[in-house]
Coordinates of C-alpha atoms in Angstrom, one line a residue:
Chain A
X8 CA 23.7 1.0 45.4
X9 CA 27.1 1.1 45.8
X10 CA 28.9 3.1 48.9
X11 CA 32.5 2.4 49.2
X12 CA 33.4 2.4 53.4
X13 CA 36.8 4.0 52.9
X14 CA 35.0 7.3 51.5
X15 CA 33.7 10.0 52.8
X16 CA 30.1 11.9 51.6
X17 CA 28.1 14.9 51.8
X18 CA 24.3 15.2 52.0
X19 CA 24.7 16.5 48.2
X20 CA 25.9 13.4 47.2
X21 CA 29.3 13.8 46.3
X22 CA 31.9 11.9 47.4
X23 CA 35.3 12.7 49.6
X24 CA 38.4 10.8 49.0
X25 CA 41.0 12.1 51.8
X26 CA 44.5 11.9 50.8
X27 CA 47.7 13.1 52.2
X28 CA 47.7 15.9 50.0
X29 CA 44.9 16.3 48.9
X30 CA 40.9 15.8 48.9
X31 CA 39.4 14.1 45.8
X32 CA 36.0 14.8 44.6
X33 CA 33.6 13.0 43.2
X34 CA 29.7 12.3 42.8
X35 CA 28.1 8.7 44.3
X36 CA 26.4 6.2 42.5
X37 CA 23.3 7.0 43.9
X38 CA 23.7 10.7 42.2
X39 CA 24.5 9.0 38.6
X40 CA 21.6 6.7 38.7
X41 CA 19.0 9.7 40.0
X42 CA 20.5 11.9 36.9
X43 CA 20.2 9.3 34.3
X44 CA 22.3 9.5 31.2
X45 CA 25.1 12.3 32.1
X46 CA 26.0 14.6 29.0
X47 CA 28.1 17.3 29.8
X48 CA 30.3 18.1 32.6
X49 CA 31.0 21.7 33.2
X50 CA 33.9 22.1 35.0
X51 CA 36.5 24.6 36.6
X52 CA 39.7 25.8 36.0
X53 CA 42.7 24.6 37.8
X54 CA 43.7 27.3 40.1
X55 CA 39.7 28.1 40.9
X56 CA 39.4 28.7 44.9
X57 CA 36.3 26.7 46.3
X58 CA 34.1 26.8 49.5
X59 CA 32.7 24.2 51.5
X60 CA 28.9 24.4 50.5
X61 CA 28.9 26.5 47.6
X62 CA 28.9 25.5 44.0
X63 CA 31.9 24.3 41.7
X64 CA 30.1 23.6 38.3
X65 CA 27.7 21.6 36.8
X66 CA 26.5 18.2 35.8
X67 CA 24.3 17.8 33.2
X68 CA 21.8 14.8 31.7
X69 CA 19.6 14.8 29.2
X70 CA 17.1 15.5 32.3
X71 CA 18.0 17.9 33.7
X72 CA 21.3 20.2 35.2
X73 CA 22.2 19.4 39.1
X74 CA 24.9 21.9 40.3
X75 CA 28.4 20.1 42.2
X76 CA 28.3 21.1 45.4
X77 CA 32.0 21.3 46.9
X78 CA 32.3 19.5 50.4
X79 CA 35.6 21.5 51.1
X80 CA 37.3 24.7 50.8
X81 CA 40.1 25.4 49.2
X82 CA 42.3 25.5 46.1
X83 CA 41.6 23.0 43.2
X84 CA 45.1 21.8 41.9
X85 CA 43.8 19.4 39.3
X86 CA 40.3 18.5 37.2
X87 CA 39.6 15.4 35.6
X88 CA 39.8 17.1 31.6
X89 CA 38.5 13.7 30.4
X90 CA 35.1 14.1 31.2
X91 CA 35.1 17.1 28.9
X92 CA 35.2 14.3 26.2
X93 CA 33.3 11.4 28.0
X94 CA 31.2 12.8 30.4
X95 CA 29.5 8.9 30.7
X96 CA 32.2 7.9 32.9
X97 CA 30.3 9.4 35.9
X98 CA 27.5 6.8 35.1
X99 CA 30.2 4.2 34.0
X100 CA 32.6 4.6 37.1
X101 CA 31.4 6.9 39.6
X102 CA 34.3 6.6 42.4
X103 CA 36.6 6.3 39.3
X104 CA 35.4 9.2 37.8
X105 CA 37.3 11.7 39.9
X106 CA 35.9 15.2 39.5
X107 CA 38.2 18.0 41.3
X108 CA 41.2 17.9 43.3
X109 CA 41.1 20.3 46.1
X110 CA 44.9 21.5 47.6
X111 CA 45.1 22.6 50.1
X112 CA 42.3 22.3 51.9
X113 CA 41.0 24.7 54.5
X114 CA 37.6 24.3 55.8
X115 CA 35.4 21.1 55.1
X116 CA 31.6 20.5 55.8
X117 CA 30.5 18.1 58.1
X118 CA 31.0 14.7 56.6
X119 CA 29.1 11.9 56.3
X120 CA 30.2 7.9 57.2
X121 CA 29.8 5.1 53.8
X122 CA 27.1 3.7 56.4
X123 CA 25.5 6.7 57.8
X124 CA 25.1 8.3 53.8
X125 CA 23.7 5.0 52.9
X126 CA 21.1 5.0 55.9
X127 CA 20.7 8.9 54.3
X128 CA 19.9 7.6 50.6
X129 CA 17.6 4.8 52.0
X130 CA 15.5 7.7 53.5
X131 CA 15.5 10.0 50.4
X132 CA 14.4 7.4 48.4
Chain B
X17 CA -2.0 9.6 39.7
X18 CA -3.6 7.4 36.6
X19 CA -2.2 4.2 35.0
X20 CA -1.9 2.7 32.4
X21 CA -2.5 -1.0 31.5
X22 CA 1.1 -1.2 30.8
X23 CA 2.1 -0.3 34.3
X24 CA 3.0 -3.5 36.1
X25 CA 5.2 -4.2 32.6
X26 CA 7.2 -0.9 33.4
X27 CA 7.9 -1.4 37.3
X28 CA 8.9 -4.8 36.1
X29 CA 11.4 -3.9 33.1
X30 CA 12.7 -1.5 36.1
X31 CA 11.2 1.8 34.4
X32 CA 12.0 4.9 36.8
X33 CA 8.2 6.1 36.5
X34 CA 7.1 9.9 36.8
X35 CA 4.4 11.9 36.9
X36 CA 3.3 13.3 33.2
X37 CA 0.5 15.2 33.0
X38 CA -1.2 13.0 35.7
X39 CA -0.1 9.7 34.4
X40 CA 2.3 7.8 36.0
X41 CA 4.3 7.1 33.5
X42 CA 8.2 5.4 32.7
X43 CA 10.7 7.9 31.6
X44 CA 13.4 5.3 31.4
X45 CA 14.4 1.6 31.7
X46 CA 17.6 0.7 33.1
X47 CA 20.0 1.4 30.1
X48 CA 18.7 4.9 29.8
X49 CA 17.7 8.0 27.5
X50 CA 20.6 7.4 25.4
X51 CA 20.6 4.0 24.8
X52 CA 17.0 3.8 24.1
X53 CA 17.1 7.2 21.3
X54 CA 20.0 5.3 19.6
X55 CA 18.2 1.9 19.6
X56 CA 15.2 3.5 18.3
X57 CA 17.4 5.6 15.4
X58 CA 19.1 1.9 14.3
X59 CA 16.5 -0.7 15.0
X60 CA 13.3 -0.1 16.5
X61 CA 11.4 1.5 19.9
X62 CA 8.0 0.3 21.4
X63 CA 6.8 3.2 23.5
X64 CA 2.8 2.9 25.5
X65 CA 1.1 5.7 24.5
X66 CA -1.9 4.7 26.1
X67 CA -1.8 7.9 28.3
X68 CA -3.1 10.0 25.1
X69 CA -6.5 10.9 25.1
X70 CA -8.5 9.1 22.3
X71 CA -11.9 11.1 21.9
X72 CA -14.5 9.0 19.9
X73 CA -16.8 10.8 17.2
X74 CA -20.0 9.8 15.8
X75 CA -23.3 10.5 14.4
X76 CA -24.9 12.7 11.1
X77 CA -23.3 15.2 11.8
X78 CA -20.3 14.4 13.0
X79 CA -18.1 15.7 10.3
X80 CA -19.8 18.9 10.6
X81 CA -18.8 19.4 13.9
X82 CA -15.0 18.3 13.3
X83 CA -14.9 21.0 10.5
X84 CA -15.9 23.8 12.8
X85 CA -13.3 22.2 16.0
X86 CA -10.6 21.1 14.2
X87 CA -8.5 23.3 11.6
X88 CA -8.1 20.3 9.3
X89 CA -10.5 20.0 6.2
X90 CA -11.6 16.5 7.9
X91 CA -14.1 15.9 4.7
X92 CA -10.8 15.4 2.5
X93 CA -10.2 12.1 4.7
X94 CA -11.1 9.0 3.2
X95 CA -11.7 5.7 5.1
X96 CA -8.1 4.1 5.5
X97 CA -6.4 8.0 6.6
X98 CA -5.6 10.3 9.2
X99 CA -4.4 13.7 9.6
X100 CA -2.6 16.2 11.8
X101 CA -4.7 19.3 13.3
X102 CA -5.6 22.0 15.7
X103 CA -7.9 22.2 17.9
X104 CA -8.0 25.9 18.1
X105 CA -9.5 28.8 19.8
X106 CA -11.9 31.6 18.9
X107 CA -8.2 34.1 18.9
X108 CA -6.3 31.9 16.7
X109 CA -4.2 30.6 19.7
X110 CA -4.0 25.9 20.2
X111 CA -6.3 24.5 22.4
X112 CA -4.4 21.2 22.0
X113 CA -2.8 19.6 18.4
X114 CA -4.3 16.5 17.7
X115 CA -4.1 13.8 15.2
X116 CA -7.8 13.0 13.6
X117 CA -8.4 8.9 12.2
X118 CA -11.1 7.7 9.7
X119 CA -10.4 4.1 10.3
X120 CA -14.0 3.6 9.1
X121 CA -17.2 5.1 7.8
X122 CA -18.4 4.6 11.2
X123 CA -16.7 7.1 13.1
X124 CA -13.5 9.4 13.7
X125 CA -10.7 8.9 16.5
X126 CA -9.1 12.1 17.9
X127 CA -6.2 11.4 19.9
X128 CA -5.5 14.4 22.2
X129 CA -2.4 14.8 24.1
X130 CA -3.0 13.4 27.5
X131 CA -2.5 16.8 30.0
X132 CA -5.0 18.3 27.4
X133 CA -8.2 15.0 27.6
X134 CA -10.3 16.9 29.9
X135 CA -9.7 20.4 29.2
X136 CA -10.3 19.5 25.0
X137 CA -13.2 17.4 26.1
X138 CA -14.9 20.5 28.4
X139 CA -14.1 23.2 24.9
X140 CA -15.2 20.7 22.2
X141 CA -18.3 19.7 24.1
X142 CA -19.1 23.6 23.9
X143 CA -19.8 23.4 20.5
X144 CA -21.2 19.7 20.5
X145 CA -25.0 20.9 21.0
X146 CA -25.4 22.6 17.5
X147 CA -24.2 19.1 16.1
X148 CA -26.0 15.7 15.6
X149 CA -23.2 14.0 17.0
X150 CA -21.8 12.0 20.1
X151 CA -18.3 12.8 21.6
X152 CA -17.2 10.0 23.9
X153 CA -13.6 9.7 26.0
X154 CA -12.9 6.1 25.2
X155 CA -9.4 6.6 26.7
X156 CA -9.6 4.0 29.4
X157 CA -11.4 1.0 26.9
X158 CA -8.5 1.5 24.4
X159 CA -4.5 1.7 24.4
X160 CA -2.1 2.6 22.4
X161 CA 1.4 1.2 21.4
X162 CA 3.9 3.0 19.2
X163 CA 6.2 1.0 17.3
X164 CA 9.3 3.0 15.7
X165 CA 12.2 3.1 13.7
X166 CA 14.0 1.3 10.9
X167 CA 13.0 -2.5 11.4
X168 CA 9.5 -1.7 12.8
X169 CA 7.6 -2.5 9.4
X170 CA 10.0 -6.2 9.6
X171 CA 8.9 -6.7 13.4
X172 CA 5.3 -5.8 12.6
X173 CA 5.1 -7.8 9.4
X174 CA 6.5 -10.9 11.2
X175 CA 3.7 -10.6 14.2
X176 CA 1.2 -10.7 11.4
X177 CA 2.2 -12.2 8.0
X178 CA 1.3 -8.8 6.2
X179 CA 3.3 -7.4 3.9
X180 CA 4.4 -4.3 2.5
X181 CA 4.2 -1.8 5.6
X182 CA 7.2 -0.1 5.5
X183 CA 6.0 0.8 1.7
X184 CA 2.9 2.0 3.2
X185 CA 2.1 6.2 2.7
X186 CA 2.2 8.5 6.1
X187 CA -0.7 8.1 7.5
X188 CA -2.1 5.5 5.9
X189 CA -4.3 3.1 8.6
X190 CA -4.9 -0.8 8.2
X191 CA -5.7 -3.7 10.1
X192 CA -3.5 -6.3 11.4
X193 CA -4.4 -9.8 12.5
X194 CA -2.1 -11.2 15.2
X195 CA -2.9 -14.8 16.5
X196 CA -6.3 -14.2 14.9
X197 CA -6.6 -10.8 17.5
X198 CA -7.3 -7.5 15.4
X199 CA -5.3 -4.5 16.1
X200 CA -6.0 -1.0 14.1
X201 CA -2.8 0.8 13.0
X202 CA -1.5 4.1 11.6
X203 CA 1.3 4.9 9.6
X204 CA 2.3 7.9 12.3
X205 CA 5.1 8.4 14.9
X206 CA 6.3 11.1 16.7
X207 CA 9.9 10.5 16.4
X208 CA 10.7 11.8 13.1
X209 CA 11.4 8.2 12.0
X210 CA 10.9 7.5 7.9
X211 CA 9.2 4.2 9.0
X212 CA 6.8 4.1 12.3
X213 CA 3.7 3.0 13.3
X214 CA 1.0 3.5 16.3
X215 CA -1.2 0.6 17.4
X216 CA -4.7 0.5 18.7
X217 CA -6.2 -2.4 21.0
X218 CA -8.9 -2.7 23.2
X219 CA -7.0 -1.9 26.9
X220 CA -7.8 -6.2 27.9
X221 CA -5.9 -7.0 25.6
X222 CA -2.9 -4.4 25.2
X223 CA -0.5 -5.9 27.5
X224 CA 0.0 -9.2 25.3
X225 CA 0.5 -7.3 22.2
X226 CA 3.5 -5.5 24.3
X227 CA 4.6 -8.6 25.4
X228 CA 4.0 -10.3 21.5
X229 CA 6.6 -7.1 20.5
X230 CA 9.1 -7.8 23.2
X231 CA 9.2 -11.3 22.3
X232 CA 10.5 -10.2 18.8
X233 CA 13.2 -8.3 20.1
X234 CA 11.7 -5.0 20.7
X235 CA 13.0 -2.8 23.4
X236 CA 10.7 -0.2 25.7
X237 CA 11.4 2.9 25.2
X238 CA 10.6 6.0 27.6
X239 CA 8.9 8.9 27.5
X240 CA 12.6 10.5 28.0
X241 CA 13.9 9.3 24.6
X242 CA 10.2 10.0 23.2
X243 CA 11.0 13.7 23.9
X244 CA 14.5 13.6 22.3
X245 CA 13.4 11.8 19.1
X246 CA 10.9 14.2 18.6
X247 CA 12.8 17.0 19.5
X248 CA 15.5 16.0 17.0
X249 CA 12.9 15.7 14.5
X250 CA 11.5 19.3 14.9
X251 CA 7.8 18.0 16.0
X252 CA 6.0 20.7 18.5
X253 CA 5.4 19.6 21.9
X254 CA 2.1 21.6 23.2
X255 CA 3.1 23.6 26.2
X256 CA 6.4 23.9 24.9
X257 CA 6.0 25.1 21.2
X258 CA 2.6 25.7 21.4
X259 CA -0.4 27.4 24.1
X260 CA 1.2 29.8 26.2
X261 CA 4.8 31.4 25.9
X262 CA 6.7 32.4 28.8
X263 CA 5.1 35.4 29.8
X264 CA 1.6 33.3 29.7
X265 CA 0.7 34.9 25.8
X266 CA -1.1 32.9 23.8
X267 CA 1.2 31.2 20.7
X268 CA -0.3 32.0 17.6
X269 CA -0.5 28.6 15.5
X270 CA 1.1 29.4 12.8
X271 CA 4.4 30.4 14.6
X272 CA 5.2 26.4 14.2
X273 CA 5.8 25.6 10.8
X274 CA 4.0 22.5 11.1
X275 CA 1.0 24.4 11.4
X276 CA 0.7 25.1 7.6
X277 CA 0.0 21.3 7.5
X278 CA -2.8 21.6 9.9
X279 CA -4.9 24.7 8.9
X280 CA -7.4 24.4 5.6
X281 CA -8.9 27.5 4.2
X282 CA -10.0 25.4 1.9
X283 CA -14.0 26.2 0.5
X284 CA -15.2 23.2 1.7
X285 CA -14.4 23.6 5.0
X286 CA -16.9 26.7 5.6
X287 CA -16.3 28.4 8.7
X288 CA -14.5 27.1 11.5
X289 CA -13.4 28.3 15.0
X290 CA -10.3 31.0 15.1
X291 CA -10.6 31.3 11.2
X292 CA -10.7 34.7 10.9
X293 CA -7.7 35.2 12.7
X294 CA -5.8 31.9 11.6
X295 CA -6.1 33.5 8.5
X296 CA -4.7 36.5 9.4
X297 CA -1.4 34.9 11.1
X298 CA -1.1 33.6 7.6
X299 CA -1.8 36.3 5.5
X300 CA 0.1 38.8 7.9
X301 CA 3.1 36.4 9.7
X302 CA 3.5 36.4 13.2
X303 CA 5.7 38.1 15.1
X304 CA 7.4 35.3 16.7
X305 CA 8.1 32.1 14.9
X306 CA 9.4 28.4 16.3
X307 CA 12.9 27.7 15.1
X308 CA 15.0 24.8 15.3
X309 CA 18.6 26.0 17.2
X310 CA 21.9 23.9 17.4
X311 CA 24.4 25.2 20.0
X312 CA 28.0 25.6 18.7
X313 CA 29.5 25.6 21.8
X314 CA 30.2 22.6 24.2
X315 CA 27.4 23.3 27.0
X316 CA 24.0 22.5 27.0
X317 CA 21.2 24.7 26.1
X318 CA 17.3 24.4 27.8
X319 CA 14.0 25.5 28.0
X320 CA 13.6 29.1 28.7
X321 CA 16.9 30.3 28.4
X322 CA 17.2 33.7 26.2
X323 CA 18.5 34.2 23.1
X324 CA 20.1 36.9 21.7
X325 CA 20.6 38.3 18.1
X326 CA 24.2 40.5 18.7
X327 CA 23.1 42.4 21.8
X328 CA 19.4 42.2 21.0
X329 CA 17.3 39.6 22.7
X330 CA 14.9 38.0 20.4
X331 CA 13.2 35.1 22.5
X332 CA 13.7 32.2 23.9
X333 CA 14.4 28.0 24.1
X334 CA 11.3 26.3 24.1
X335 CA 12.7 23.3 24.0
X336 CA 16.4 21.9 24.4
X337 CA 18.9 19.0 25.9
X338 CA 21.2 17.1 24.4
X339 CA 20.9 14.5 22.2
X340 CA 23.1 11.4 20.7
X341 CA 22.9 10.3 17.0
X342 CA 24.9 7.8 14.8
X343 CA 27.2 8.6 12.5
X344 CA 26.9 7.3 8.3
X345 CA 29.9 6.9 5.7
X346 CA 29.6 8.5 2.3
X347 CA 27.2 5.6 1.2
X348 CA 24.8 6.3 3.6
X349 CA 25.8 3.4 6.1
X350 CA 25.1 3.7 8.9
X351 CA 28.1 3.1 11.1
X352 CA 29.0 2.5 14.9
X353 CA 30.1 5.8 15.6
X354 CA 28.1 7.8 17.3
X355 CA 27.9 11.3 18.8
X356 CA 26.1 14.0 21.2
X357 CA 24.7 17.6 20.2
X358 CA 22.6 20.1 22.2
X359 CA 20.0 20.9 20.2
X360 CA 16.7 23.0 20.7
X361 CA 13.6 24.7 19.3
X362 CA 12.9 28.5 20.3
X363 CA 10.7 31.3 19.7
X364 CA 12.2 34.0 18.8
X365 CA 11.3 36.9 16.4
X366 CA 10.3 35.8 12.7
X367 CA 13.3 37.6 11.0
X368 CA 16.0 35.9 12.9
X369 CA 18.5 34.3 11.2
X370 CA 22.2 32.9 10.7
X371 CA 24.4 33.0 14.1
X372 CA 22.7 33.4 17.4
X373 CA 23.6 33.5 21.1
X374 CA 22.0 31.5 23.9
X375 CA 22.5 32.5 27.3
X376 CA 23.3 29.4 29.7
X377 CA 23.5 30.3 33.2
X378 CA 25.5 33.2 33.3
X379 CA 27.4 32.7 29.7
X380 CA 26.8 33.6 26.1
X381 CA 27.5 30.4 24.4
X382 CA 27.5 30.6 20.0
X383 CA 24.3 29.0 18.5
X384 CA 23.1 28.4 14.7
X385 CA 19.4 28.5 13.7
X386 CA 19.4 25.5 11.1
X387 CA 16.8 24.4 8.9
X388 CA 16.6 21.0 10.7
X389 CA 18.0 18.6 13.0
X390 CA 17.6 15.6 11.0
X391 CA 16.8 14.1 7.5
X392 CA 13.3 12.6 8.1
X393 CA 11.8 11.8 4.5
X394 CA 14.7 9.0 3.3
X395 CA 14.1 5.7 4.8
X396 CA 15.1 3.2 6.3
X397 CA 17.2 5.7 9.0
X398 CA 16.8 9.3 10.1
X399 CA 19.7 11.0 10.2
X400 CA 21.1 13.3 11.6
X401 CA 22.1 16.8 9.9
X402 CA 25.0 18.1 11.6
X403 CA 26.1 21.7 12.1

C-alpha cells in the first residue's frame, strides 16, 4: 500500500495535500483498493462551502457507494471535472487523482502523519 | 464460514474473499469487477460454483415427488436435459429457483442456490415421506465449475477432443473425458452468455480441472462480475427478485417473467404444491411485476431505492450498479471500445411503463424501463442493447 510521507490523512481515508493556497483532496490507495472498481464520482459544484467532518459527495463502485468525507472546512474553488468522464483514475492514480480544492480554508480535523495513517490501515485491516 | 475446495486457489490468485450466504467466497481477483465482466463478454470466465447446493434424487418414485416440489413438468425431461424451476410454496410465493438435471436414468440433480441448501432441504423433506424416494445433500462430495462466454465451447473442446459444443441446445448435458477423468456438463450459465457451460466433478478432483482451465488461458472470475453478468442479462437473483420484497411480502412467482418458463400446468403434471394459486397469478397477473430499468442520468442507481411514475411511487430497485460492456460496428464486430451504464431490475406495479424516475439519495434522476439489457440468443457475443 502506498502512503506518500509529504501528505496528510484523515481516519476516512482521504488524503490532505497542503498548499500555500490551498488544501487538495483526495482518497488513498488503501480506499481505491477496499472499493474495488470505482464507477461514478458524484461531485460538488465549485463555489460549495464544506465542513471539516461532514460529507462532500460520493464515490461509487460497482460494490457499493462510500460517501467523501471532507477533512477541512471551507470554500471549494476547484473539482477535478475529469472524473466525471473517467471516474477509474481514483483506482489508476489515487494521489493524482485530485478530488476538491478547498480555498480558503477555515477549520480542519485533526490530521493524521503518512506513518501514523499507515500504522491506522495496518490495524483496520 | 464454509469452503470450498477451490479456496486455497482463490487466496492464492489474490481473490478479496467474502462471506456469501455462509461461504467464504472470492468476489474479485486483483484486476477487478470490470475487468473480469468484460473478459467474460469477449473471451471467456471460469467462476467455482461449488457453493450451490446440489440435492441428489432417487428411487421409484422419485419423479413423483419432483412433480409435486418443483413447478417444472420434470417427466418432459429426457436423459441428456435439464430444466429451470421453482421450488414453490403452498401460497404461490419461491421457496428457492432451482435448476433440475437428468444426466441419467438413475437419478435427478437439483442444484439449489447455496443461502437456500438447508432451508430447501428442511421444506422438500416435508413432503419426501409420501414418496418412494431418497433425497441426499451431496454438496460437499461434488463441485461445480462454470465456464462462460464466447470461446468457452473452443477452451472446453481443446481439454477434451470433443467437438461441436458451442452447437450444442441450452440445456443440453454430456460427458467430457479429460486426461481419461469424466466430468458431467450442462449447457447452462448464469451470465446471459449465448455459449456457456457448468461442470460437475467429484470435489477430489475439482481443483485440477480449475487448474487444467487456467492452463488454457482461462481467467477466475468473481462472484462480483457473476452478479453483473447476470444482472445485465435479466436473470432473477432469489432474495432480490424473488422471496420476500422490501416490506417482507411474499413475491408472487410469476411477477419475474422468467417464471412462465418455470411453471407447467400441463395435464401430466397432476397436482403440485402452490398450484392453485400459481395458476391464479397467471390467469389473474400480479400486481407487481419485475422490470428491467436503465438509468438516463449519470448516477448510479441500487437496490431498494424508489421509483416513481410522475409523482406516483410504483416500487422499487431490486437490483442495480453499474455495469461496463463493449461496443460492436455495424457488422456486428466487436470492437475495443467499451462503455459503463447503471442498470437495474425493479418491482414495480404491472402497468408501468415508458419514462420512470428513480430516487438516488436525495435526487430524482430520469430512468427508462426497457425490454432488455442485452441481446442473449445470437452467439458468439452478448451484447449489449443500449438506451
Amino acid at each position: 500500500m502506498n502512503v506518500p510521507a509529504e501528505l496528510y490523512y484523515s481516519k476516512t481515508h482521504e488524503w490532505i495535500r497542503m498548499e500555500a493556497d490551498a488544501a487538495i483532496i483526495g482518497i488513498t490507495d488503501f480506499a481505491q483498493d477496499a472499493l474495488g472498481d470505482v464507477v461514478f464520482v458524484d461531485l460538488p459544484a465549485i463555489g460549495d462551502t464544506v465542513t471539516a467532518g461532514e460529507a462532500f459527495g460520493d464515490v461509487e463502485s460497482v460494490k457499493a457507494v462510500s460517501e467523501l468525507i471532507c477533512p477541512v472546512s471551507g470554500m471549494i474553488c476547484d473539482v477535478n471535472q475529469a472524473l466525471e468522464d473517467a471516474p477509474e483514475l481514483l483506482n489508476e492514480d489515487p494521489y493524482g487523482a485530485w478530488i476538491i480544492k478547498v480555498s480558503p480554508v477555515e477549520d480542519q480535523e485533526e490530521l493524521l502523519s503518512a506513518q501514523a495513517y499507515a500504522a491506522f490501515c495496518a490495524e483496520e485491516e | 464460514m464454509k469452503r470450498t475446495p477451490l479456496y486455497e486457489a482463490h487466496v492464492a490468485a489474490g481473490a478479496t474473499m467474502v462471506d456469501f450466504g455462509g461461504w467464504e467466497m472470492p468476489i474479485e481477483y486483483p484486476t477487478g469487477i470490470i475487468s473480469e465482466h468484460l473478459y467474460d463478454r469477449r473471451y471467456y470466465g471460469i467462476f467455482d460454483v461449488s457453493h450451490m447446493g446440489r440435492l441428489w434424487i432417487e428411487g421409484p418414485q422419485r419423479l413423483a415427488f419432483l412433480q409435486r416440489v418443483l413447478t417444472s413438468n420434470a417427466a418432459a425431461l429426457i436423459p441428456g436435459r435439464a430444466q429451470y424451476c421453482i421450488i414453490p410454496d403452498e401460497h404461490g410465493f419461491a421457496v428457492d429457483d432451482a435448476y433440475l438435471y437428468m444426466f441419467d436414468d438413475r437419478g435427478y440433480l437439483l442444484v439449489v442456490n447455496a443461502a437456500n441448501t438447508d432451508k430447501d432441504l428442511q421444506h422438500l423433506s416435508g413432503y419426501l415421506a409420501e414418496y418412494d424416494c431418497t433425497l441426499t445433500n451431496i454438496t460437499d462430495q461434488y463441485s461445480s465449475i462454470a465456464v462462460q462466454g464466447p470461446q468457452s465451447a473452443a477452451i472446453l473442446e481443446a481439454l477434451s477432443g470433443a467437438v461441436g459444443l458451442a452447437e450444442m441446445k441450452k440445456n443440453d448435458l454430456g460427458v467430457l473425458t479429460i486426461q481419461s477423468r469424466t466430468v458431467r456438463f450442462s449447457r447452462t450459465g448464469y451470465t446471459g452468455d449465448p455459449i456457456g457451460f457448468e461442470l460437475f466433478i467429484h470435489s477430489d478432483q475439482v481443483r485440477w480441472l480449475w487448474d487444467q482451465l487456467i492452463g488454457q488461458g482461462a481467467r477466475p472470475t468473481g462472484l462480483g462480475a457473476r452478479d453483473t453478468l447476470r444482472l445485465e442479462a435479466g436473470l432473477p437473483l432469489y432474495g432480490h427478485e424473488m422471496g420476500l420484497d422490501q416490506d417482507g411480502a411474499g413475491m408472487p412467482v410469476f411477477a419475474v417473467p422468467l417464471a412462465r418458463f418455470a411453471v407447467s400446468f400441463a395435464p401430466e403434471k397432476g397436482d403440485f404444491v402452490g398450484k392453485a394459486a400459481l395458476l391464479a397469478q397467471k390467469t389473474d397477473g400480479t400486481a407487481k411485476k419485475i422490470f428491467s430499468i436503465a438509468l438516463r442520468d449519470r448516477g448510479v442507481i441500487r437496490a431498494g431505492m424508489p421509483v416513481y411514475q410522475g409523482d406516483r411511487p410504483i416500487g422499487y430497485v431490486t437490483s442495480g450498479t453499474m455495469v461496463p460492456y463493449y461496443c460492436f460496428d455495424s457488422q456486428g464486430q466487436i470492437l475495443d471500445t467499451t462503455g459503463k451504464r447503471s442498470i437495474g431490475l425493479a418491482y414495480l406495479d404491472a402497468d408501468a411503463q415508458g419514462d420512470v424516475h428513480v430516487a438516488v439519495r436525495g435526487k430524482r434522476l430520469s430512468a427508462a424501463l426497457v425490454g432488455r439489457h442485452m441481446i442473449q440468443n445470437v452467439p458468439p457475443y452478448g451484447k449489449a442493447v443500449i438506451l
